């Protein structure tokens, strides 16, 4: 009898723990998604700056050639 009750409690605890684990995983996934979006924005800004520098660098080289 006592073992049945303990098994029920253990099973309930496992279900509740699974729910908590799902919520935590959802939060982690959300944070990772936001971080990836921010990283993409940063990468885009860096690429734009590099392109701008490349263009001005090429323009300066052309000026010095003449």
CSV table of C-alpha atoms in Angstrom, one decimal:
chain,number,residue,atom,x,y,z
A,1,UNK,CA,0.0,0.0,0.0
A,2,UNK,CA,2.7,2.4,1.0
A,3,UNK,CA,4.7,1.6,-2.1
A,4,UNK,CA,1.7,2.4,-4.4
A,5,UNK,CA,1.4,5.8,-2.8
A,6,UNK,CA,5.1,6.5,-3.2
A,7,UNK,CA,4.9,5.4,-6.9
A,8,UNK,CA,1.9,7.8,-7.4
A,9,UNK,CA,3.8,10.7,-5.8
A,10,UNK,CA,6.9,9.9,-7.8
A,11,UNK,CA,4.9,9.7,-11.1
A,12,UNK,CA,3.2,13.0,-10.3
A,13,UNK,CA,6.6,14.6,-9.5
A,14,UNK,CA,8.0,13.3,-12.8
A,15,UNK,CA,5.0,14.8,-14.7
A,16,UNK,CA,5.4,18.2,-13.0
A,17,UNK,CA,9.2,18.1,-13.6
A,18,UNK,CA,8.6,17.4,-17.3
A,19,UNK,CA,6.3,20.4,-17.4
A,20,UNK,CA,8.9,22.6,-15.8
A,21,UNK,CA,11.6,21.3,-18.1
A,22,UNK,CA,9.4,22.1,-21.1
A,23,UNK,CA,8.9,25.7,-19.9
A,24,UNK,CA,12.6,26.1,-19.2
A,25,UNK,CA,13.5,24.7,-22.7
A,26,UNK,CA,11.0,27.1,-24.3
A,27,UNK,CA,12.6,30.0,-22.5
A,28,UNK,CA,16.1,28.9,-23.6
A,29,UNK,CA,14.9,28.5,-27.2
A,30,UNK,CA,13.3,32.0,-27.1
A,31,UNK,CA,16.5,33.6,-25.7
A,32,UNK,CA,18.6,31.8,-28.3
A,33,UNK,CA,16.3,33.0,-31.1
A,34,UNK,CA,16.6,36.6,-29.9
A,35,UNK,CA,20.4,36.3,-29.6
A,36,UNK,CA,20.6,34.9,-33.2
A,37,UNK,CA,18.5,37.9,-34.5
A,38,UNK,CA,20.8,40.4,-32.6
A,39,UNK,CA,23.9,38.6,-34.0
A,40,UNK,CA,22.5,38.8,-37.5
A,41,UNK,CA,21.9,42.6,-37.1
A,42,UNK,CA,25.4,43.0,-35.8
A,43,UNK,CA,26.9,41.0,-38.6
A,44,UNK,CA,24.9,43.0,-41.2
A,45,UNK,CA,26.2,46.3,-39.7
A,46,UNK,CA,29.8,45.0,-39.7
A,47,UNK,CA,29.4,43.9,-43.3
A,48,UNK,CA,28.0,47.3,-44.3
A,49,UNK,CA,30.9,49.1,-42.7
A,50,UNK,CA,33.4,46.8,-44.4
A,51,UNK,CA,31.8,47.4,-47.7
A,52,UNK,CA,31.9,51.1,-47.1
A,53,UNK,CA,35.6,50.9,-46.1
A,54,UNK,CA,36.3,48.8,-49.2
A,55,UNK,CA,34.6,51.3,-51.5
A,56,UNK,CA,36.4,54.3,-50.0
A,57,UNK,CA,39.7,52.3,-50.0
A,58,UNK,CA,39.3,51.6,-53.7
A,59,UNK,CA,38.4,55.2,-54.4
A,60,UNK,CA,41.5,56.4,-52.6
A,61,UNK,CA,43.7,54.0,-54.6
A,62,UNK,CA,42.2,55.2,-57.9
A,63,UNK,CA,42.9,58.8,-56.9
A,64,UNK,CA,46.6,58.0,-56.0
A,65,UNK,CA,47.1,56.3,-59.3
A,66,UNK,CA,46.5,59.5,-61.2
